[in-house]
Every structure is written in structure tokens, then in C-alpha cells.
Amino acid sequence: MKVGEDMLNCIKVTIENNPFAGGIEINAEANGTKPSTVTSIKIRRKEAAGSSWMPITTIDVEDKENIGFAMLDITSKSNDKYSYIIDVMAGNNIYETQTFSNIECNFDGLFIGDAKNQFLAVGSCETSIKRITKVEYVSTLSGRTPYRISNSDLNYTTGKSSGYFFELDLNNRPMPDYNHKYSNEVIDFLTNGTTKILKTGDGQVWCVSIDGVVELPFHDYYIGANNISFDWTEIGDLIPYGVVMFNE
């Protein structure tokens, strides 16, 4: 894991992997200098080995006395490295800029989330997938084998994932799930009908919809040891940039 840190004139920016959240965190705090001309902060990202910079978010600066923000880049893939550019803007002009290179995303487990809610399973995580395409076969009287016909672009993934989802304390240690409160929060999220990002610790990622049934076998002895499992279907291409969660 590599941590990027730099102190610009008006903000101090830190970019680092958070293995307990399943993504790369970008944090900024005021640095004392409060230029009245600063209007926004733009953030761009690219894969470290790539060449194309793409915008992921723009933060409007309303309180120039307290410029700061915290966010989690939930589209970063485990085992991949990224570079970021922070542009402090004065209108349409760049007031100052800084590049952070080779920040590696790395986590163990199973991430499921969207721009508002994120959950990370940290134990007994499993994911199995199937690739779905459209193929038909036509038999002829003279042929020993049928002809393969595939004139559709249909090509998507379905899968089944499972894992132990625990709420973490301030020291990132799993807490007992009394009355299955946290497990039910995970289930409520899985069944709310929104499009979600699913990521695995080995670097796979999909844009998915959760299928109809979510299973939760309660463990009678170990409190909170509830292995939640769910089926899912890939429903679109992952948006490579722009899906960023702001921490309140």
C-alpha cells in the first residue's frame, strides 16, 4: 500500500487505501491559507499504468474558512494502482494542482455498495460466477453434428456471493451482532432494488442487481456469525469514474 500526502497552499490532501472500507480514501483539510478566489476542487483519476485522466468529482467550495472533505473511491479495484490529480480551482482557472501516483487499492473480503451505503464482508467470503451468452443449435438431415448459431451480443455474468458481514469498532475489530441488527441492515440494503457495485478482494468487480432471494442462516452459538448469501446479475458496464462516496 502506498500513501500519498501533500500540503497545498490552502488544503492538506491525503490519499490512501482503506482495507476496512474496501476502497481508496481521499481526505483534505484546511491548511491555513484561505484564498478568497477558490471556487471548487476537481479530482481526476487514472489507472497508474494508463494514460487517460478522467474526472471523478467536483467539490464546490462554499465555506472558504473551512475547506475540507473526505470521500471513498468505491470504484477502485483491489490489487490495482491509481494516480490522482487534485486541482484547486479559481473559477475556470487552476489556482494550484498536485498529482498523487501509484496508490494501490487492496482489501480482503467482499464489498457490496452504492454511493450511499457500503458493506464489507470480512470472513468466509465466496463468489462463484457464470457467463451467460445466447447460443442456439440447428440440426440438419445431412449433418452429423448441429450448426452453432450466435447472432446476439448478449454476454453478461451472474453469480452467487456470500460472507460474514460484521460492524467494526473504532479499532476495526468485529463487534457482536446483537439481535442481528447489523445483519438486517445488510439485508435491507441488498433488497432495496438499487444498482450496486460488487467487488472481491482478488480484483473482480461488477455492476449488479441483487436477485430475489437473500439467505441468512442465523448461528445459534456465535452471535453475529451469520453467513449472508445472495444471487446477483450483471446489469451494465461499471462506470469507471464518477462513482464516489462522500463521508459525512
Coordinates of N, CA and C in Angstrom, one line a residue:
M1 N 0.8 -1.2 0.0 CA 0.0 0.0 0.0 C 0.9 1.2 0.0
K2 N 0.5 2.2 -0.8 CA 1.3 3.5 -0.8 C 0.3 4.6 -0.4
V3 N 0.9 5.5 0.4 CA 0.1 6.6 0.8 C 0.6 7.9 0.2
G4 N -0.3 8.7 -0.4 CA 0.1 10.0 -0.9 C -0.3 11.1 0.0
E5 N 0.6 12.0 0.2 CA 0.3 13.2 1.1 C 1.0 14.4 0.5
D6 N 0.2 15.5 0.5 CA 0.9 16.7 0.0 C 0.1 17.9 0.6
M7 N 0.9 19.0 0.9 CA 0.3 20.2 1.5 C 0.3 21.3 0.5
L8 N -0.9 21.6 -0.1 CA -1.0 22.7 -1.0 C -1.2 24.0 -0.2
N9 N -1.3 25.1 -0.8 CA -1.4 26.4 -0.1 C -2.6 26.4 0.8
C10 N -3.7 25.9 0.3 CA -5.0 26.1 1.1 C -5.5 24.8 1.7
I11 N -5.1 23.6 1.2 CA -5.5 22.3 1.8 C -4.4 21.3 1.9
K12 N -4.5 20.5 2.9 CA -3.6 19.3 3.0 C -4.3 18.1 2.6
V13 N -3.8 17.4 1.6 CA -4.5 16.2 1.0 C -3.8 14.9 1.3
T14 N -4.5 13.9 1.8 CA -4.0 12.6 2.0 C -4.8 11.6 1.2
I15 N -4.2 10.7 0.5 CA -4.8 9.7 -0.3 C -4.2 8.4 0.1
E16 N -5.0 7.4 0.6 CA -4.5 6.1 1.0 C -5.6 5.1 0.9
N17 N -5.1 3.8 0.8 CA -6.0 2.7 0.8 C -6.6 2.5 2.2
N18 N -7.9 2.1 2.2 CA -8.6 1.7 3.5 C -9.1 0.3 3.3
P19 N -8.3 -0.7 3.8 CA -8.7 -2.1 3.7 C -10.0 -2.4 4.4
F20 N -10.4 -1.6 5.4 CA -11.6 -1.9 6.2 C -12.9 -1.3 5.5
A21 N -12.7 -0.5 4.5 CA -13.8 0.1 3.8 C -13.9 -0.4 2.4
G22 N -12.8 -1.0 1.8 CA -12.9 -1.6 0.5 C -12.6 -0.6 -0.6
G23 N -11.8 0.4 -0.4 CA -11.5 1.4 -1.4 C -10.4 2.4 -1.0
I24 N -10.2 3.3 -1.8 CA -9.2 4.4 -1.6 C -9.8 5.6 -1.0
E25 N -9.3 6.1 0.1 CA -9.9 7.3 0.7 C -9.1 8.5 0.3
I26 N -9.8 9.6 0.1 CA -9.2 10.9 -0.3 C -9.7 11.9 0.8
N27 N -8.8 12.4 1.6 CA -9.1 13.3 2.6 C -8.4 14.7 2.5
A28 N -9.1 15.8 2.8 CA -8.4 17.1 2.7 C -8.9 17.9 3.9
E29 N -8.0 18.7 4.4 CA -8.3 19.6 5.5 C -7.7 21.0 5.2
A30 N -8.3 22.0 5.8 CA -7.8 23.4 5.6 C -6.4 23.5 6.1
N31 N -5.6 24.3 5.3 CA -4.2 24.4 5.6 C -3.8 25.8 6.1
G32 N -4.8 26.6 6.4 CA -4.4 27.9 7.0 C -4.6 29.1 6.0
T33 N -4.1 28.9 4.8 CA -4.3 29.9 3.8 C -5.7 29.8 3.2
K34 N -6.4 30.9 3.2 CA -7.8 30.9 2.8 C -8.0 31.9 1.6
P35 N -7.6 31.5 0.4 CA -7.7 32.5 -0.7 C -9.2 32.7 -1.1
S36 N -9.6 33.9 -1.2 CA -11.0 34.2 -1.5 C -11.4 33.8 -2.9
T37 N -10.4 33.5 -3.8 CA -10.7 33.3 -5.2 C -11.1 31.8 -5.4
V38 N -10.8 30.9 -4.5 CA -11.0 29.5 -4.7 C -12.5 29.2 -4.8
T39 N -13.0 28.5 -5.8 CA -14.4 28.2 -6.0 C -14.7 26.8 -6.0
S40 N -13.8 25.9 -6.3 CA -14.1 24.5 -6.4 C -12.8 23.7 -6.3
I41 N -12.9 22.4 -6.1 CA -11.8 21.4 -6.1 C -12.2 20.3 -7.1
K42 N -11.4 20.0 -8.1 CA -11.7 19.0 -9.0 C -10.7 17.8 -8.8
I43 N -11.2 16.6 -8.9 CA -10.4 15.4 -8.7 C -10.5 14.6 -10.0
R44 N -9.3 14.2 -10.5 CA -9.2 13.3 -11.7 C -8.4 12.0 -11.3
R45 N -8.7 11.0 -12.0 CA -8.1 9.7 -11.7 C -7.7 8.9 -13.0
K46 N -6.7 8.1 -12.9 CA -6.4 7.2 -14.0 C -5.7 6.0 -13.4
E47 N -5.8 4.8 -14.1 CA -5.0 3.7 -13.7 C -3.5 4.1 -13.8
A48 N -2.7 3.6 -12.8 CA -1.4 4.0 -12.8 C -0.6 3.8 -14.0
A49 N -0.9 2.7 -14.7 CA -0.2 2.3 -15.9 C -0.9 2.9 -17.2
G50 N -2.0 3.6 -17.0 CA -2.7 4.2 -18.1 C -2.3 5.6 -18.5
S51 N -2.9 6.1 -19.4 CA -2.5 7.5 -19.9 C -3.7 8.5 -19.9
S52 N -4.9 8.0 -19.7 CA -6.1 8.8 -19.8 C -6.6 9.3 -18.4
W53 N -6.6 10.6 -18.2 CA -7.1 11.1 -17.0 C -8.6 11.4 -17.2
M54 N -9.4 11.0 -16.2 CA -10.9 11.3 -16.3 C -11.3 11.9 -15.0
P55 N -12.3 12.9 -15.1 CA -12.8 13.5 -13.8 C -13.7 12.5 -13.1
I56 N -13.5 12.5 -11.7 CA -14.4 11.7 -10.9 C -15.4 12.5 -10.1
T57 N -15.0 13.7 -9.7 CA -15.9 14.6 -9.0 C -15.4 16.0 -8.9
T58 N -16.4 16.9 -8.7 CA -16.1 18.3 -8.4 C -16.7 18.8 -7.1
I59 N -16.0 19.4 -6.3 CA -16.4 19.8 -5.0 C -16.5 21.3 -5.0
D60 N -17.8 21.8 -4.8 CA -17.9 23.3 -4.8 C -17.5 23.8 -3.4
V61 N -16.7 24.9 -3.4 CA -16.2 25.4 -2.1 C -17.1 26.6 -1.7
E62 N -17.9 26.4 -0.7 CA -18.8 27.4 -0.2 C -18.3 28.1 1.0
D63 N -17.6 27.4 1.9 CA -17.0 27.9 3.1 C -15.5 28.0 2.9
K64 N -15.0 29.2 2.5 CA -13.6 29.3 2.3 C -12.8 29.3 3.6
E65 N -13.4 29.5 4.7 CA -12.8 29.5 6.0 C -12.5 28.0 6.5
N66 N -13.2 27.0 5.8 CA -13.0 25.7 6.3 C -13.1 24.7 5.1
I67 N -12.1 24.8 4.2 CA -12.1 24.0 3.1 C -11.6 22.6 3.5
G68 N -12.5 21.6 3.2 CA -12.1 20.2 3.6 C -13.1 19.2 3.1
F69 N -12.8 18.0 3.0 CA -13.7 17.0 2.5 C -13.1 15.6 2.8
A70 N -13.9 14.6 2.8 CA -13.5 13.2 2.9 C -14.4 12.3 2.1
M71 N -13.8 11.4 1.3 CA -14.5 10.6 0.4 C -13.9 9.2 0.2
L72 N -14.6 8.3 -0.3 CA -14.1 7.0 -0.6 C -14.4 6.7 -2.1
D73 N -13.3 6.3 -2.8 CA -13.5 5.9 -4.2 C -13.9 4.5 -4.2
I74 N -15.1 4.2 -4.4 CA -15.6 2.9 -4.3 C -15.5 2.1 -5.7
T75 N -15.0 2.7 -6.7 CA -14.8 2.0 -8.0 C -13.4 1.5 -8.1
S76 N -12.5 1.8 -7.1 CA -11.1 1.3 -7.2 C -11.1 -0.2 -7.0
K77 N -10.4 -0.9 -7.8 CA -10.3 -2.4 -7.7 C -9.2 -2.8 -6.9
S78 N -9.4 -3.9 -6.1 CA -8.3 -4.4 -5.3 C -7.2 -4.9 -6.1
N79 N -6.0 -4.7 -5.7 CA -4.7 -5.1 -6.4 C -4.4 -4.2 -7.6
D80 N -5.2 -3.1 -7.8 CA -4.8 -2.2 -8.9 C -4.2 -0.9 -8.3
K81 N -3.4 -0.2 -9.0 CA -2.8 1.1 -8.6 C -3.4 2.2 -9.4
Y82 N -3.6 3.3 -8.7 CA -4.2 4.5 -9.4 C -3.4 5.8 -9.1
S83 N -3.5 6.7 -10.0 CA -3.0 8.1 -9.7 C -4.1 9.1 -9.7
Y84 N -3.9 10.1 -8.9 CA -5.0 11.1 -8.8 C -4.4 12.5 -9.0
I85 N -5.2 13.4 -9.5 CA -4.8 14.8 -9.6 C -5.8 15.6 -8.9
I86 N -5.4 16.5 -8.0 CA -6.2 17.4 -7.2 C -6.0 18.8 -7.8
D87 N -7.0 19.4 -8.4 CA -7.0 20.7 -9.0 C -7.8 21.6 -8.1
V88 N -7.2 22.6 -7.5 CA -7.9 23.7 -6.7 C -8.2 24.8 -7.7
M89 N -9.5 25.1 -7.9 CA -9.9 26.0 -9.0 C -10.3 27.3 -8.5
A90 N -9.9 28.3 -9.3 CA -10.4 29.7 -9.1 C -11.2 30.1 -10.3
G91 N -12.5 29.8 -10.3 CA -13.3 29.9 -11.5 C -13.0 28.8 -12.5
N92 N -12.6 29.2 -13.7 CA -12.2 28.3 -14.7 C -10.7 28.1 -14.7
N93 N -10.0 28.7 -13.8 CA -8.5 28.6 -13.8 C -8.1 27.8 -12.7
I94 N -6.9 27.1 -12.9 CA -6.4 26.3 -11.8 C -5.5 27.2 -10.9
Y95 N -5.9 27.2 -9.6 CA -5.2 28.0 -8.6 C -3.9 27.3 -8.2
E96 N -4.0 26.0 -8.0 CA -2.9 25.1 -7.7 C -3.3 23.7 -8.0
T97 N -2.3 22.8 -8.2 CA -2.6 21.4 -8.5 C -1.5 20.5 -7.9
Q98 N -1.9 19.2 -7.7 CA -0.9 18.2 -7.2 C -1.3 16.9 -7.7
T99 N -0.3 16.1 -8.1 CA -0.5 14.7 -8.5 C -0.1 13.7 -7.5
F100 N -0.9 12.7 -7.3 CA -0.5 11.6 -6.3 C -0.5 10.3 -7.2
S101 N 0.7 9.6 -7.1 CA 0.9 8.5 -8.0 C 1.0 7.1 -7.3
N102 N 0.5 6.1 -8.0 CA 0.7 4.7 -7.6 C 0.1 4.4 -6.2
I103 N -1.1 4.8 -6.0 CA -1.9 4.5 -4.8 C -2.6 3.2 -5.0
E104 N -2.2 2.1 -4.3 CA -2.8 0.8 -4.5 C -4.0 0.5 -3.6
C105 N -5.1 0.1 -4.3 CA -6.2 -0.4 -3.6 C -6.0 -1.9 -3.2
N106 N -6.3 -2.2 -2.0 CA -6.1 -3.6 -1.5 C -7.0 -3.9 -0.3
F107 N -7.8 -4.9 -0.5 CA -8.6 -5.3 0.7 C -8.9 -6.8 0.6
D108 N -9.2 -7.4 1.7 CA -9.7 -8.8 1.7 C -11.2 -8.8 2.0
G109 N -11.9 -9.7 1.3 CA -13.3 -9.9 1.6 C -14.1 -9.6 0.4
L110 N -15.4 -9.2 0.7 CA -16.4 -9.0 -0.3 C -17.1 -7.6 -0.1
F111 N -17.0 -6.7 -1.1 CA -17.5 -5.4 -1.0 C -18.8 -5.3 -1.7
I112 N -19.9 -4.8 -1.1 CA -21.1 -4.5 -1.9 C -21.6 -3.1 -1.4
G113 N -21.9 -2.3 -2.4 CA -22.3 -0.9 -2.0 C -22.7 -0.1 -3.2
D114 N -23.2 1.1 -2.8 CA -23.5 2.2 -3.8 C -23.0 3.5 -3.3
A115 N -23.5 4.6 -3.8 CA -23.0 5.9 -3.4 C -23.4 6.3 -2.0
K116 N -24.4 5.6 -1.5 CA -24.9 6.0 -0.1 C -24.5 5.0 1.0
N117 N -24.5 3.7 0.6 CA -24.2 2.7 1.6 C -23.2 1.7 1.1
Q118 N -22.3 1.2 2.0 CA -21.3 0.3 1.7 C -21.1 -0.7 2.8
F119 N -20.9 -2.0 2.4 CA -20.7 -3.0 3.4 C -19.6 -3.9 2.9
L120 N -18.8 -4.4 3.9 CA -17.7 -5.3 3.5 C -17.7 -6.6 4.4
A121 N -17.9 -7.7 3.7 CA -17.8 -9.0 4.4 C -16.4 -9.3 4.6
V122 N -16.0 -9.8 5.8 CA -14.6 -9.9 6.1 C -14.2 -11.4 6.5
G123 N -15.2 -12.3 6.4 CA -14.9 -13.7 6.7 C -15.7 -14.7 5.8
S124 N -15.0 -15.8 5.5 CA -15.7 -16.9 4.8 C -16.3 -16.4 3.5
C125 N -15.6 -15.5 2.8 CA -16.2 -14.9 1.5 C -16.0 -15.9 0.4
E126 N -17.1 -16.0 -0.4 CA -17.1 -16.9 -1.6 C -17.9 -16.2 -2.7
T127 N -17.4 -16.3 -3.9 CA -18.1 -15.9 -5.1 C -17.9 -16.8 -6.2
S128 N -19.0 -17.3 -6.8 CA -18.9 -18.2 -8.0 C -19.8 -17.5 -9.1
I129 N -19.3 -17.6 -10.3 CA -20.0 -16.9 -11.4 C -20.3 -17.8 -12.6
K130 N -21.2 -17.3 -13.4 CA -21.5 -18.0 -14.7 C -21.5 -16.9 -15.7
R131 N -21.0 -17.2 -16.9 CA -21.0 -16.2 -18.0 C -22.1 -16.7 -18.9
I132 N -23.1 -15.8 -19.2 CA -24.3 -16.1 -20.0 C -24.2 -15.5 -21.4
T133 N -24.3 -16.3 -22.4 CA -24.4 -15.8 -23.8 C -25.6 -16.5 -24.4
K134 N -26.0 -16.0 -25.6 CA -27.1 -16.5 -26.3 C -26.6 -17.4 -27.5
V135 N -26.9 -18.7 -27.4 CA -26.5 -19.6 -28.4 C -27.6 -20.6 -28.8
E136 N -27.8 -20.9 -30.0 CA -28.8 -21.9 -30.5 C -28.1 -22.8 -31.4
Y137 N -28.7 -24.0 -31.5 CA -28.1 -25.1 -32.4 C -29.2 -25.6 -33.4
V138 N -28.8 -25.7 -34.6 CA -29.7 -26.2 -35.7 C -29.2 -27.5 -36.2
S139 N -30.1 -28.5 -36.2 CA -29.7 -29.8 -36.7 C -30.2 -29.9 -38.2
T140 N -29.4 -30.6 -39.0 CA -29.7 -30.8 -40.4 C -29.8 -32.3 -40.7
L141 N -30.5 -32.7 -41.8 CA -30.6 -34.1 -42.1 C -29.3 -34.7 -42.5
S142 N -28.4 -33.9 -43.1 CA -27.2 -34.4 -43.7 C -26.0 -34.2 -42.8
G143 N -26.2 -33.5 -41.7 CA -25.0 -33.3 -40.8 C -25.0 -34.2 -39.6
R144 N -23.8 -34.6 -39.3 CA -23.6 -35.5 -38.1 C -23.8 -34.6 -36.8
T145 N -23.3 -33.4 -36.8 CA -23.4 -32.5 -35.7 C -24.3 -31.3 -36.0
P146 N -24.8 -30.6 -35.0 CA -25.6 -29.4 -35.3 C -24.7 -28.2 -35.7
Y147 N -25.3 -27.2 -36.3 CA -24.7 -25.9 -36.5 C -24.9 -25.0 -35.3
R148 N -23.9 -24.3 -35.0 CA -24.0 -23.3 -33.9 C -24.4 -21.9 -34.5
I149 N -25.4 -21.3 -33.9 CA -25.9 -20.0 -34.4 C -25.8 -19.1 -33.2
S150 N -25.1 -18.0 -33.3 CA -25.0 -17.0 -32.3 C -25.0 -15.6 -32.9
N151 N -26.1 -15.0 -33.0 CA -26.2 -13.6 -33.7 C -26.6 -12.6 -32.7
S152 N -26.3 -12.8 -31.4 CA -26.7 -11.8 -30.4 C -25.5 -11.4 -29.6
D153 N -25.5 -10.1 -29.2 CA -24.4 -9.5 -28.4 C -24.5 -9.8 -26.9
L154 N -25.5 -10.6 -26.6 CA -25.8 -10.9 -25.2 C -24.5 -11.6 -24.6
N155 N -24.0 -11.0 -23.5 CA -22.8 -11.5 -22.8 C -22.7 -10.9 -21.5
Y156 N -23.1 -11.6 -20.4 CA -23.1 -11.0 -19.1 C -22.8 -12.1 -18.1
T157 N -22.6 -11.6 -16.8 CA -22.3 -12.5 -15.7 C -23.4 -12.6 -14.7
T158 N -23.6 -13.8 -14.2 CA -24.4 -14.0 -13.0 C -23.6 -14.7 -11.9
G159 N -24.0 -14.6 -10.7 CA -23.2 -15.2 -9.7 C -23.9 -15.3 -8.4
K160 N -23.2 -16.0 -7.4 CA -23.7 -16.1 -6.1 C -22.5 -15.8 -5.1
S161 N -22.8 -14.9 -4.2 CA -21.8 -14.5 -3.2 C -22.3 -14.7 -1.8
S162 N -21.3 -14.8 -0.9 CA -21.7 -15.0 0.5 C -20.5 -14.6 1.4
G163 N -20.8 -14.3 2.6 CA -19.7 -13.9 3.5 C -20.3 -13.4 4.9
Y164 N -19.4 -13.3 5.8 CA -19.8 -12.8 7.2 C -19.6 -11.3 7.2
F165 N -20.7 -10.6 7.4 CA -20.7 -9.1 7.5 C -20.8 -8.7 8.9
F166 N -19.7 -8.0 9.4 CA -19.7 -7.5 10.8 C -19.5 -6.0 10.8
E167 N -20.2 -5.4 11.7 CA -19.9 -4.0 12.0 C -18.6 -3.9 12.8
L168 N -17.7 -2.9 12.5 CA -16.4 -2.8 13.1 C -16.4 -1.7 14.2
D169 N -15.6 -1.9 15.2 CA -15.5 -0.9 16.2 C -14.4 0.1 15.8
L170 N -14.1 1.1 16.7 CA -13.1 2.1 16.3 C -11.7 1.6 16.0
N171 N -11.4 0.4 16.5 CA -10.2 -0.3 16.2 C -10.3 -1.3 15.1
N172 N -11.4 -1.2 14.3 CA -11.6 -2.1 13.2 C -11.6 -3.6 13.6
R173 N -12.2 -3.8 14.7 CA -12.4 -5.2 15.2 C -13.9 -5.5 15.1
P174 N -14.3 -6.7 14.6 CA -15.7 -7.1 14.5 C -16.4 -7.1 15.9
M175 N -17.6 -6.5 15.8 CA -18.4 -6.5 17.0 C -19.6 -7.5 17.0
P176 N -20.0 -8.0 18.2 CA -21.1 -8.9 18.2 C -22.4 -8.3 17.6
D177 N -23.1 -9.1 16.8 CA -24.3 -8.6 16.1 C -25.5 -8.9 17.0
Y178 N -25.7 -8.2 18.1 CA -26.8 -8.5 19.0 C -28.2 -8.3 18.3
N179 N -29.1 -9.2 18.4 CA -30.4 -9.1 17.8 C -30.3 -9.1 16.3
H180 N -29.2 -9.4 15.7 CA -29.0 -9.5 14.3 C -29.3 -8.1 13.6
K181 N -29.0 -7.0 14.4 CA -29.3 -5.7 13.9 C -28.5 -5.4 12.6
Y182 N -27.2 -5.6 12.7 CA -26.4 -5.2 11.5 C -26.7 -6.2 10.3
S183 N -26.9 -7.4 10.6 CA -27.2 -8.4 9.5 C -28.4 -7.9 8.8
N184 N -29.4 -7.5 9.5 CA -30.7 -7.0 8.9 C -30.5 -5.7 8.1
E185 N -29.5 -4.9 8.6 CA -29.2 -3.7 7.8 C -28.6 -4.1 6.4
V186 N -27.7 -5.1 6.4 CA -27.2 -5.6 5.2 C -28.2 -6.1 4.3
I187 N -29.2 -6.9 4.9 CA -30.2 -7.5 4.1 C -31.2 -6.4 3.5
D188 N -31.5 -5.4 4.3 CA -32.3 -4.3 3.8 C -31.7 -3.6 2.6
F189 N -30.3 -3.5 2.7 CA -29.6 -2.8 1.6 C -29.7 -3.7 0.4
L190 N -29.4 -5.0 0.6 CA -29.4 -5.9 -0.6 C -30.7 -6.0 -1.3
T191 N -31.8 -5.8 -0.6 CA -33.1 -6.0 -1.1 C -33.8 -4.7 -1.5
N192 N -33.1 -3.6 -1.5 CA -33.8 -2.3 -1.7 C -34.0 -1.9 -3.2
G193 N -33.5 -2.8 -4.1 CA -33.7 -2.6 -5.5 C -32.8 -1.7 -6.3
T194 N -31.8 -1.1 -5.6 CA -30.9 -0.2 -6.3 C -29.8 -1.0 -7.0
T195 N -29.2 -0.3 -8.0 CA -28.0 -0.9 -8.7 C -26.8 -0.8 -7.7
K196 N -26.0 -1.8 -7.7 CA -24.9 -1.9 -6.7 C -23.6 -2.2 -7.4
I197 N -22.5 -1.9 -6.7 CA -21.1 -2.3 -7.1 C -20.7 -3.5 -6.2
L198 N -20.3 -4.5 -6.9 CA -19.8 -5.7 -6.2 C -18.4 -5.9 -6.5
K199 N -17.5 -6.0 -5.4 CA -16.1 -6.2 -5.6 C -15.6 -7.3 -4.8
T200 N -14.6 -8.0 -5.3 CA -13.9 -9.1 -4.5 C -12.5 -8.7 -4.2
G201 N -11.9 -9.3 -3.2 CA -10.6 -9.0 -2.8 C -9.5 -9.4 -3.8
D202 N -9.9 -10.2 -4.7 CA -8.9 -10.6 -5.8 C -9.0 -9.8 -7.0
G203 N -9.8 -8.7 -6.9 CA -9.8 -7.7 -8.0 C -10.9 -7.7 -9.0
Q204 N -11.9 -8.6 -8.8 CA -13.1 -8.6 -9.7 C -14.1 -7.5 -9.3
V205 N -14.8 -7.0 -10.3 CA -15.8 -6.0 -10.0 C -16.9 -6.0 -11.0
W206 N -18.2 -5.9 -10.6 CA -19.3 -5.9 -11.5 C -20.3 -4.8 -11.0
C207 N -21.1 -4.3 -12.0 CA -22.3 -3.5 -11.7 C -23.5 -4.5 -11.7
V208 N -24.2 -4.6 -10.5 CA -25.1 -5.7 -10.4 C -26.5 -5.3 -9.8
S209 N -27.4 -6.2 -10.0 CA -28.7 -6.1 -9.3 C -28.8 -7.4 -8.5
I210 N -29.3 -7.3 -7.3 CA -29.4 -8.5 -6.5 C -30.7 -9.2 -6.8
D211 N -30.6 -10.5 -7.0 CA -31.8 -11.3 -7.4 C -32.7 -11.5 -6.2
G212 N -33.9 -12.2 -6.4 CA -35.0 -12.1 -5.5 C -34.8 -12.6 -4.1
V213 N -33.9 -13.6 -3.8 CA -33.8 -14.2 -2.5 C -32.4 -14.0 -1.9
V214 N -32.4 -13.5 -0.6 CA -31.2 -13.3 0.2 C -31.4 -14.3 1.4
E215 N -30.3 -15.1 1.6 CA -30.4 -16.1 2.6 C -29.6 -15.7 3.8
L216 N -30.1 -15.9 5.0 CA -29.4 -15.6 6.3 C -29.6 -16.7 7.3
P217 N -28.7 -17.7 7.3 CA -28.9 -18.7 8.4 C -28.3 -18.2 9.7
F218 N -29.1 -18.0 10.7 CA -28.6 -17.5 12.0 C -27.8 -18.6 12.7
H219 N -26.8 -18.1 13.3 CA -25.9 -19.0 14.1 C -26.4 -19.0 15.6
D220 N -26.7 -20.1 16.1 CA -27.3 -20.1 17.5 C -26.3 -19.9 18.6
Y221 N -25.0 -20.2 18.3 CA -24.0 -20.1 19.3 C -23.1 -18.9 19.2
Y222 N -22.6 -18.6 18.0 CA -21.7 -17.4 17.9 C -22.5 -16.2 17.4
I223 N -22.7 -15.3 18.3 CA -23.5 -14.1 18.0 C -23.0 -13.3 16.8
G224 N -23.8 -13.1 15.8 CA -23.4 -12.4 14.6 C -22.7 -13.2 13.6
A225 N -22.5 -14.4 13.8 CA -21.8 -15.3 12.8 C -22.9 -15.7 11.8
N226 N -23.4 -14.8 11.0 CA -24.5 -15.0 10.1 C -23.9 -14.9 8.7
N227 N -23.8 -16.0 8.0 CA -23.3 -16.0 6.6 C -24.4 -15.6 5.7
I228 N -24.3 -14.4 5.2 CA -25.4 -13.9 4.3 C -25.0 -14.3 2.9
S229 N -25.9 -14.9 2.1 CA -25.6 -15.2 0.8 C -26.7 -14.7 -0.2
F230 N -26.3 -14.3 -1.4 CA -27.3 -13.7 -2.3 C -26.8 -14.0 -3.8
D231 N -27.8 -14.1 -4.6 CA -27.6 -14.3 -6.1 C -27.6 -12.9 -6.7
W232 N -26.9 -12.7 -7.8 CA -26.9 -11.4 -8.4 C -26.7 -11.6 -10.0
T233 N -27.0 -10.5 -10.6 CA -26.9 -10.5 -12.1 C -26.3 -9.2 -12.5
E234 N -25.3 -9.3 -13.4 CA -24.7 -8.1 -14.0 C -25.7 -7.4 -14.9
I235 N -25.9 -6.1 -14.7 CA -26.9 -5.4 -15.5 C -26.3 -4.2 -16.3
G236 N -25.0 -4.0 -16.3 CA -24.5 -2.9 -17.1 C -23.0 -2.9 -16.9
D237 N -22.3 -2.0 -17.7 CA -20.9 -1.8 -17.6 C -20.6 -0.9 -16.3
L238 N -19.6 -1.3 -15.6 CA -19.2 -0.5 -14.5 C -18.8 0.9 -14.9
I239 N -19.3 1.9 -14.3 CA -18.9 3.3 -14.6 C -17.4 3.4 -14.0
P240 N -16.4 3.6 -14.9 CA -15.1 3.6 -14.4 C -14.7 4.8 -13.5
Y241 N -15.4 5.9 -13.7 CA -15.1 7.1 -13.0 C -16.4 7.8 -12.6
G242 N -16.4 8.5 -11.4 CA -17.5 9.3 -11.1 C -18.4 8.7 -10.0
V243 N -18.2 7.4 -9.6 CA -19.0 6.8 -8.5 C -18.1 7.0 -7.2
V244 N -18.3 8.0 -6.5 CA -17.5 8.3 -5.4 C -18.4 8.7 -4.2
M245 N -18.2 8.1 -3.0 CA -19.0 8.3 -1.9 C -18.4 9.3 -1.0
F246 N -19.2 10.3 -0.6 CA -18.7 11.3 0.4 C -19.1 10.9 1.8
N247 N -18.1 10.9 2.7 CA -18.4 10.6 4.1 C -18.9 11.9 4.7
E248 N -20.0 11.8 5.5 CA -20.5 13.0 6.2 C -19.7 13.2 7.5

